[in-house]
Every structure is written in C-alpha cells, then in structure tokens.
Amino acid sequence: MRRKIMAAISFDPRINRQTSKNSHGVITEEIEGLIRVYKDGHIERPPIIPNVPCNVATVNDVTAKDVVIDKFTNLWARIYVSNRSGTLPLLVYFHGGGFCVGSAAWSGYHEFLANLASKASCIILSINYRLAPENRLPTAYDDGIDAFTWVKQQALNGSPEHKWWLSRCNFSSMFLAGDSAGANIAYNVATRLESRYNPESMTKPLCFKGIILIQPFFGGEARTLSEKNMTQPANSALTLSASDTYWRLSLPLGSNRDHPYCNPLANGASKLRDLRLPTIMVGISELDILKDRNSEFCSALTRAGKRVETVTYKGVGHAFQILHNSHLSHTRVQEMASHIKTFINQ
C-alpha cells in the first residue's frame, strides 16, 4: 500500500516533475517534496532545500570548513569557528530531518549554525550522519559515537591540518546538541557515552558538560494531546502523518513507536534514574505537535533527578530556526542563540 504524505515544508512542486516518470514502479512511502521510497528499494530525495558549500559566508566573524571523519562510511562534519579571541566551548551538533532527510550542508543549517557560532561564541561540529531507510537506526547513533571518538582522538593527537580549530577549542567544555531527529541522536549518543566511558576517561581530555535538545523528535504508540489536536499550518515542518512515516522508515524493521529509540519513556522512569547525564537544556516550540511529548520527557527527567532547563519559544512551530518562515522566527532564533550561549557558559 502506498502511503503518501504531503510535505509540511513549503516548496515549489515543479522541482519534482522530472521524477514523476521513472522505471522504479510502485511507491511504498512518500513525504511529498522530501522523500520517495519505491518497492524496488530505490529512494529519491528531491532537492527541496539546497546544499551550500562551506565557504558561503553568512556571518563575517565565523570560519567554516568540511572535514572527513570516516572515509569508509562517508561520515563528515562541517566545522564552524567563531573568530572571537580565546578558547571556545565545543558543540557537537546533529541536524534534523526525521533521520531520513537533511544534511550538514543544507542552507538552513549552514545559516543557523554559523549564526549560532557567532552569537554564542563557540565552535560547532555539524555531523553529517548516514540516513534511513538505507541505514536504519541505530546507524545514526553509531555515527554519533564515531564522531565523538574522532573528536577525542583529535584532542589527544591533533594533526597540523586541524590546528585551525583545535587550537581554539576548550575541550573541558564540550556539549552534544541537535534539533528534531538530531536532538534524538544527541540524547541517545549521550546515554551510550554514559555506559561506554567511565567519568575518568571522559575527562582525558574531554569534559562532557551538557546536552542541548531543540524540539527533540520522540514518539510513542499513544498520542499526546498536542499530537492529536494541534492543527498545523501549511508551512509547518512536521505533521503527525509525516512523523509516522519517518518512524516507519527509520526504526528497526518490525518495531513500533514504543521502541526505546522512539519512546525513551517506554521502559518507565527506572532506566532514566540510572543514567548519569549532565545538565540538559530542552527547547520547546509552542506550536509544535511535539510540544506535549517534549514537556513529558522533561518532567520525567526531572523526576529521575536530572538537571533540566526548559525554554519555550512562543508563537513558532517545529524547526522554525531552520525555515525562517515568519518574521517572528528571526526574533526567536536570536533568543535561542542567547539561551544557548548562557547555557554553555554557566
């Protein structure tokens, strides 16, 4: 059965017309304008958002370059370095896109992260991880661990080619961050690091100071009130039907939305209580269908004894910081940058 979901991102449908005639047969899953999956396994991702090279300048006081982390898996990162003096905190950042679309080279992420590096005076490694459904979860988490391990190796044995950012990096102030599916990745990488590394090894030379989760993409079989009742505008970045499609394409085959990758609360609070996590900042958008689920997640973390700082961005929806689809979103992006700056410098 073909499932066709209208994209929640505004786009010109004319860019798709050349793909309507193909030899791949039946379409089994589709989020229009973003991804099309055929029964024969062929996958198309129309260029709804352009990729831009790292040298496209969006702010004057930030240098950006692309680096290869693992040539065998094609894992790479775009590094943003603020030109402010002194050593700077490090954010390892994961982009959104339902695990199925998106890129560290997307123009929206390039603009947002260059601006964030400037406003928050930090270094950002934006990780380009492998996508589902070709690479279902936990592949993105594995890539996150590999990225962290690479950063650790660079901090210990940095090569001259990376001196341009290593010399500016305060490795005693490292954060995992991301938005939407990227926030899910940041959280799951953090919980894996907690179980894989003991605290002593974490501090040699890295010190994991915090987690920044922007509109974290979680789900569950039971719907929340905001998922059931919140009507999304035409230019929203996430609808409930699109969310369901992303989970069908990214979770391990045979899983439902109460899989722990999707629903971190499925196993109850006991598991959360056992985790050793640093302070967590969670950014929630008022008009996001994930609003209630994000709030429930924060409450569960707090009950489990974790330190959680919650910020709600009024009048904006999911991924507003990437889409810039309203005048208000520009104001909220600057507020977000200010909140992140305060969080990483406290």
Short mmCIF file of C-alpha atoms in Angstrom, two decimals:
data_model
loop_
_atom_site.label_atom_id
_atom_site.label_comp_id
_atom_site.label_asym_id
_atom_site.label_seq_id
_atom_site.Cartn_x
_atom_site.Cartn_y
_atom_site.Cartn_z
CA MET A 1 0.00 0.00 0.00
CA ARG A 2 1.31 3.38 -0.96
CA ARG A 3 1.39 5.96 1.81
CA LYS A 4 1.66 9.49 0.51
CA ILE A 5 2.16 12.30 2.99
CA MET A 6 2.14 15.93 1.94
CA ALA A 7 5.32 17.71 2.91
CA ALA A 8 4.93 20.14 5.73
CA ILE A 9 7.60 22.42 4.27
CA SER A 10 6.64 24.98 1.65
CA PHE A 11 8.13 24.15 -1.72
CA ASP A 12 7.58 24.56 -5.44
CA PRO A 13 6.13 21.25 -6.75
CA ARG A 14 7.65 21.96 -10.17
CA ILE A 15 11.02 20.74 -8.91
CA ASN A 16 9.52 17.26 -8.65
CA ARG A 17 8.03 16.89 -12.08
CA GLN A 18 11.07 15.38 -13.67
CA THR A 19 10.90 12.48 -11.18
CA SER A 20 7.28 11.58 -11.83
CA LYS A 21 8.18 9.40 -14.81
CA ASN A 22 10.50 6.64 -13.70
CA SER A 23 11.16 2.96 -14.08
CA HIS A 24 11.08 2.06 -10.39
CA GLY A 25 7.44 1.07 -10.18
CA VAL A 26 5.31 1.24 -7.05
CA ILE A 27 5.91 3.95 -4.45
CA THR A 28 5.53 2.46 -0.94
CA GLU A 29 6.23 5.55 1.19
CA GLU A 30 6.31 9.24 0.38
CA ILE A 31 6.56 12.58 2.14
CA GLU A 32 5.93 14.80 -0.83
CA GLY A 33 8.84 17.04 -1.72
CA LEU A 34 11.18 15.34 0.76
CA ILE A 35 11.49 11.60 0.19
CA ARG A 36 10.01 8.91 -2.04
CA VAL A 37 10.62 5.20 -1.39
CA TYR A 38 9.89 2.62 -4.11
CA LYS A 39 9.05 -1.03 -3.68
CA ASP A 40 12.24 -2.00 -5.54
CA GLY A 41 14.30 -0.17 -2.90
CA HIS A 42 15.06 2.94 -4.93
CA ILE A 43 14.95 6.16 -2.89
CA GLU A 44 14.61 9.73 -4.13
CA ARG A 45 15.18 12.88 -2.10
CA PRO A 46 14.15 15.93 -4.17
CA PRO A 47 16.38 18.97 -3.59
CA ILE A 48 13.73 20.93 -1.69
CA ILE A 49 16.43 22.70 0.33
CA PRO A 50 19.71 23.45 -1.45
CA ASN A 51 23.09 22.30 -0.22
CA VAL A 52 25.68 25.06 0.04
CA PRO A 53 29.48 24.83 0.22
CA CYS A 54 31.23 25.62 3.48
CA ASN A 55 32.75 28.84 2.12
CA VAL A 56 29.36 30.52 1.64
CA ALA A 57 29.61 33.38 4.12
CA THR A 58 26.56 34.09 6.27
CA VAL A 59 28.30 35.99 9.08
CA ASN A 60 31.62 37.78 8.93
CA ASP A 61 33.28 36.50 12.09
CA VAL A 62 32.97 32.74 11.54
CA THR A 63 35.22 30.37 9.56
CA ALA A 64 33.65 27.16 8.23
CA LYS A 65 35.36 24.12 6.72
CA ASP A 66 34.37 20.50 5.94
CA VAL A 67 36.39 17.62 7.39
CA VAL A 68 36.26 13.86 6.82
CA ILE A 69 35.74 11.77 9.95
CA ASP A 70 35.47 8.30 8.38
CA LYS A 71 36.01 7.91 4.65
CA PHE A 72 34.70 4.32 4.70
CA THR A 73 31.24 5.33 5.95
CA ASN A 74 31.38 8.79 4.33
CA LEU A 75 30.97 10.37 7.77
CA TRP A 76 31.96 14.03 7.70
CA ALA A 77 31.41 17.26 9.57
CA ARG A 78 31.19 20.97 8.87
CA ILE A 79 33.15 22.89 11.48
CA TYR A 80 32.26 26.47 12.43
CA VAL A 81 34.78 28.51 14.42
CA SER A 82 34.00 31.91 15.85
CA ASN A 83 36.86 34.34 15.34
CA ARG A 84 36.50 35.69 18.90
CA SER A 85 39.71 35.61 20.91
CA GLY A 86 40.47 32.90 23.43
CA THR A 87 39.46 29.25 23.64
CA LEU A 88 35.83 28.39 22.96
CA PRO A 89 33.28 25.77 24.06
CA LEU A 90 32.65 22.90 21.63
CA LEU A 91 29.20 21.85 20.39
CA VAL A 92 28.91 18.54 18.53
CA TYR A 93 25.67 19.13 16.59
CA PHE A 94 23.29 16.76 14.77
CA HIS A 95 20.86 18.10 12.15
CA GLY A 96 17.17 17.19 11.94
CA GLY A 97 15.15 15.59 9.16
CA GLY A 98 13.33 12.62 10.68
CA PHE A 99 16.53 10.54 10.33
CA CYS A 100 15.64 10.26 6.62
CA VAL A 101 16.48 13.62 5.04
CA GLY A 102 18.71 16.57 5.78
CA SER A 103 22.39 17.38 5.58
CA ALA A 104 25.04 19.36 7.37
CA ALA A 105 25.31 21.21 4.05
CA TRP A 106 21.63 22.27 3.90
CA SER A 107 21.46 26.04 3.54
CA GLY A 108 19.18 26.41 6.56
CA TYR A 109 21.60 24.59 8.85
CA HIS A 110 24.60 26.41 7.42
CA GLU A 111 22.98 29.76 8.17
CA PHE A 112 21.66 28.76 11.60
CA LEU A 113 24.90 27.21 12.85
CA ALA A 114 27.16 29.95 11.50
CA ASN A 115 24.94 32.46 13.29
CA LEU A 116 24.96 30.34 16.47
CA ALA A 117 28.76 30.02 16.44
CA SER A 118 28.98 33.80 16.18
CA LYS A 119 26.30 34.73 18.73
CA ALA A 120 27.22 32.07 21.30
CA SER A 121 31.00 32.37 20.75
CA CYS A 122 31.63 28.66 20.27
CA ILE A 123 32.99 26.02 17.93
CA ILE A 124 30.40 23.76 16.27
CA LEU A 125 30.98 20.38 14.61
CA SER A 126 27.88 19.72 12.50
CA ILE A 127 27.83 15.98 11.86
CA ASN A 128 26.64 14.57 8.53
CA TYR A 129 25.48 11.13 9.63
CA ARG A 130 24.03 8.33 7.48
CA LEU A 131 20.32 8.44 6.71
CA ALA A 132 17.44 5.97 6.87
CA PRO A 133 15.90 3.94 5.38
CA GLU A 134 19.15 2.83 3.73
CA ASN A 135 20.74 2.99 7.19
CA ARG A 136 18.09 2.42 9.85
CA LEU A 137 18.65 3.25 13.50
CA PRO A 138 20.94 2.75 15.35
CA THR A 139 23.29 3.68 12.48
CA ALA A 140 22.92 7.41 13.18
CA TYR A 141 23.77 6.77 16.84
CA ASP A 142 26.82 4.75 15.79
CA ASP A 143 27.94 7.64 13.61
CA GLY A 144 27.49 9.96 16.59
CA ILE A 145 29.71 7.76 18.75
CA ASP A 146 32.29 7.62 15.94
CA ALA A 147 32.21 11.42 15.70
CA PHE A 148 32.75 11.74 19.44
CA THR A 149 35.62 9.24 19.31
CA TRP A 150 37.19 11.20 16.45
CA VAL A 151 36.97 14.44 18.43
CA LYS A 152 38.60 12.69 21.39
CA GLN A 153 41.41 11.42 19.15
CA GLN A 154 41.94 14.87 17.68
CA ALA A 155 42.13 16.36 21.16
CA LEU A 156 44.77 13.82 22.15
CA ASN A 157 46.80 13.58 18.94
CA GLY A 158 45.70 16.55 16.86
CA SER A 159 47.22 16.75 13.40
CA PRO A 160 48.54 20.01 11.91
CA GLU A 161 45.67 20.13 9.38
CA HIS A 162 43.19 20.51 12.25
CA LYS A 163 45.17 23.06 14.22
CA TRP A 164 42.95 25.87 12.90
CA TRP A 165 40.11 24.71 15.17
CA LEU A 166 41.85 22.51 17.74
CA SER A 167 43.97 25.42 18.97
CA ARG A 168 40.79 27.38 19.68
CA CYS A 169 38.87 24.57 21.38
CA ASN A 170 38.20 24.32 25.12
CA PHE A 171 37.91 20.56 25.46
CA SER A 172 36.89 20.88 29.10
CA SER A 173 33.62 22.41 27.87
CA MET A 174 32.02 20.03 25.36
CA PHE A 175 28.30 19.71 24.59
CA LEU A 176 26.15 17.39 22.50
CA ALA A 177 23.38 19.23 20.66
CA GLY A 178 20.83 18.84 17.90
CA ASP A 179 17.33 19.65 16.72
CA SER A 180 14.41 17.31 16.00
CA ALA A 181 15.85 13.92 14.94
CA GLY A 182 19.28 15.40 15.66
CA ALA A 183 18.21 16.05 19.25
CA ASN A 184 17.11 12.42 19.47
CA ILE A 185 20.57 11.43 18.23
CA ALA A 186 22.32 13.75 20.72
CA TYR A 187 20.33 12.23 23.59
CA ASN A 188 20.94 8.63 22.52
CA VAL A 189 24.64 9.27 21.92
CA ALA A 190 24.85 10.81 25.40
CA THR A 191 23.24 7.77 27.01
CA ARG A 192 25.60 5.47 25.10
CA LEU A 193 28.64 7.51 26.14
CA GLU A 194 27.48 7.27 29.74
CA SER A 195 27.55 3.48 29.56
CA ARG A 196 30.66 3.16 27.38
CA TYR A 197 33.06 5.58 29.09
CA ASN A 198 33.74 5.96 32.78
CA PRO A 199 33.96 9.53 34.10
CA GLU A 200 37.76 9.45 34.37
CA SER A 201 38.27 8.61 30.71
CA MET A 202 35.73 11.24 29.72
CA THR A 203 37.93 13.95 31.19
CA LYS A 204 41.02 12.91 29.29
CA PRO A 205 40.96 15.40 27.68
CA LEU A 206 37.21 15.95 27.09
CA CYS A 207 34.73 17.08 29.70
CA PHE A 208 31.10 16.46 28.74
CA LYS A 209 29.31 19.46 30.23
CA GLY A 210 25.77 19.35 28.86
CA ILE A 211 23.17 18.34 26.28
CA ILE A 212 21.12 20.77 24.16
CA LEU A 213 17.92 19.29 22.73
CA ILE A 214 15.91 21.52 20.39
CA GLN A 215 12.39 20.18 19.68
CA PRO A 216 13.56 16.58 20.28
CA PHE A 217 11.91 14.10 17.92
CA PHE A 218 10.39 11.37 20.07
CA GLY A 219 7.18 9.42 19.65
CA GLY A 220 5.02 6.67 21.05
CA GLU A 221 2.08 4.47 20.20
CA ALA A 222 -0.22 6.50 22.45
CA ARG A 223 -0.85 10.01 21.11
CA THR A 224 -0.39 13.12 23.19
CA LEU A 225 -2.99 15.90 23.17
CA SER A 226 -0.82 18.17 21.01
CA GLU A 227 -0.26 15.35 18.52
CA LYS A 228 -3.99 14.65 18.27
CA ASN A 229 -5.40 18.17 18.40
CA MET A 230 -2.85 20.71 17.19
CA THR A 231 -3.67 21.89 13.66
CA GLN A 232 -0.51 22.63 11.73
CA PRO A 233 -0.21 25.49 9.21
CA ALA A 234 0.68 24.67 5.63
CA ASN A 235 4.31 25.65 6.14
CA SER A 236 4.85 23.59 9.29
CA ALA A 237 7.92 21.37 9.27
CA LEU A 238 6.20 18.41 10.92
CA THR A 239 2.74 16.86 10.76
CA LEU A 240 1.64 13.73 12.62
CA SER A 241 1.35 11.70 9.40
CA ALA A 242 4.84 12.78 8.29
CA SER A 243 6.15 11.89 11.75
CA ASP A 244 4.67 8.40 11.48
CA THR A 245 6.28 7.94 8.07
CA TYR A 246 9.69 8.96 9.39
CA TRP A 247 9.41 6.41 12.20
CA ARG A 248 8.34 3.62 9.81
CA LEU A 249 11.38 4.36 7.66
CA SER A 250 13.95 4.78 10.44
CA LEU A 251 13.14 2.32 13.24
CA PRO A 252 14.48 -1.26 13.05
CA LEU A 253 12.19 -3.40 10.92
CA GLY A 254 9.32 -4.86 12.92
CA SER A 255 9.46 -2.16 15.61
CA ASN A 256 6.62 0.08 16.68
CA ARG A 257 6.75 3.60 18.12
CA ASP A 258 7.29 2.33 21.66
CA HIS A 259 10.77 1.15 20.69
CA PRO A 260 13.20 2.94 23.05
CA TYR A 261 14.84 4.75 20.11
CA CYS A 262 11.48 6.45 19.57
CA ASN A 263 9.99 6.49 23.06
CA PRO A 264 12.62 6.97 25.81
CA LEU A 265 9.85 6.72 28.44
CA ALA A 266 8.54 3.35 27.26
CA ASN A 267 10.50 1.43 29.91
CA GLY A 268 9.48 3.68 32.78
CA ALA A 269 11.45 6.08 34.94
CA SER A 270 13.79 3.49 36.46
CA LYS A 271 16.02 3.46 33.40
CA LEU A 272 16.23 7.26 33.39
CA ARG A 273 17.18 7.28 37.07
CA ASP A 274 20.16 5.02 36.38
CA LEU A 275 21.61 7.29 33.70
CA ARG A 276 24.47 9.62 34.60
CA LEU A 277 23.75 12.64 32.46
CA PRO A 278 24.99 16.22 32.61
CA THR A 279 22.63 19.19 32.66
CA ILE A 280 20.12 19.14 29.80
CA MET A 281 18.61 22.17 28.04
CA VAL A 282 15.39 21.44 26.13
CA GLY A 283 13.94 23.94 23.65
CA ILE A 284 10.20 23.50 23.01
CA SER A 285 8.18 25.30 20.33
CA GLU A 286 4.70 26.41 21.33
CA LEU A 287 3.07 25.42 18.01
CA ASP A 288 4.92 22.12 17.61
CA ILE A 289 2.92 18.87 17.64
CA LEU A 290 5.76 17.52 19.81
CA LYS A 291 5.15 20.14 22.50
CA ASP A 292 3.40 17.85 24.98
CA ARG A 293 5.74 14.93 24.37
CA ASN A 294 8.75 17.20 24.92
CA SER A 295 7.21 18.50 28.15
CA GLU A 296 6.51 14.96 29.38
CA PHE A 297 10.12 14.00 28.63
CA CYS A 298 11.43 16.97 30.65
CA SER A 299 9.14 16.14 33.58
CA ALA A 300 10.29 12.51 33.57
CA LEU A 301 13.95 13.57 33.57
CA THR A 302 13.33 15.94 36.45
CA ARG A 303 11.54 13.25 38.46
CA ALA A 304 14.53 10.97 37.80
CA GLY A 305 16.80 13.53 39.42
CA LYS A 306 18.31 15.04 36.29
CA ARG A 307 19.02 18.74 35.92
CA VAL A 308 16.80 20.08 33.16
CA GLU A 309 16.42 23.62 31.87
CA THR A 310 13.35 24.13 29.68
CA VAL A 311 12.75 27.03 27.31
CA THR A 312 9.50 27.51 25.36
CA TYR A 313 9.56 29.58 22.17
CA LYS A 314 6.23 31.34 21.77
CA GLY A 315 4.32 31.58 18.51
CA VAL A 316 6.59 29.35 16.42
CA GLY A 317 6.48 25.75 15.23
CA HIS A 318 8.80 22.83 14.62
CA ALA A 319 12.19 23.70 13.07
CA PHE A 320 11.46 27.45 12.97
CA GLN A 321 15.18 28.08 13.44
CA ILE A 322 15.91 26.40 10.10
CA LEU A 323 12.96 27.50 7.99
CA HIS A 324 12.78 31.23 8.87
CA ASN A 325 9.22 31.21 7.52
CA SER A 326 8.00 34.17 9.57
CA HIS A 327 9.29 37.48 10.88
CA LEU A 328 8.74 36.18 14.42
CA SER A 329 11.01 33.20 13.80
CA HIS A 330 14.01 35.52 13.27
CA THR A 331 13.41 37.01 16.71
CA ARG A 332 13.05 33.58 18.30
CA VAL A 333 16.27 32.36 16.63
CA GLN A 334 18.19 35.18 18.29
CA GLU A 335 16.54 34.33 21.61
CA MET A 336 17.59 30.70 21.15
CA ALA A 337 21.19 31.69 20.42
CA SER A 338 21.19 33.80 23.58
CA HIS A 339 19.78 30.94 25.66
CA ILE A 340 22.38 28.50 24.29
CA LYS A 341 25.19 30.99 24.98
CA THR A 342 24.05 31.33 28.59
CA PHE A 343 23.72 27.55 28.96
CA ILE A 344 27.20 26.71 27.66
CA ASN A 345 28.89 29.42 29.69
CA GLN A 346 27.25 28.82 33.09
#
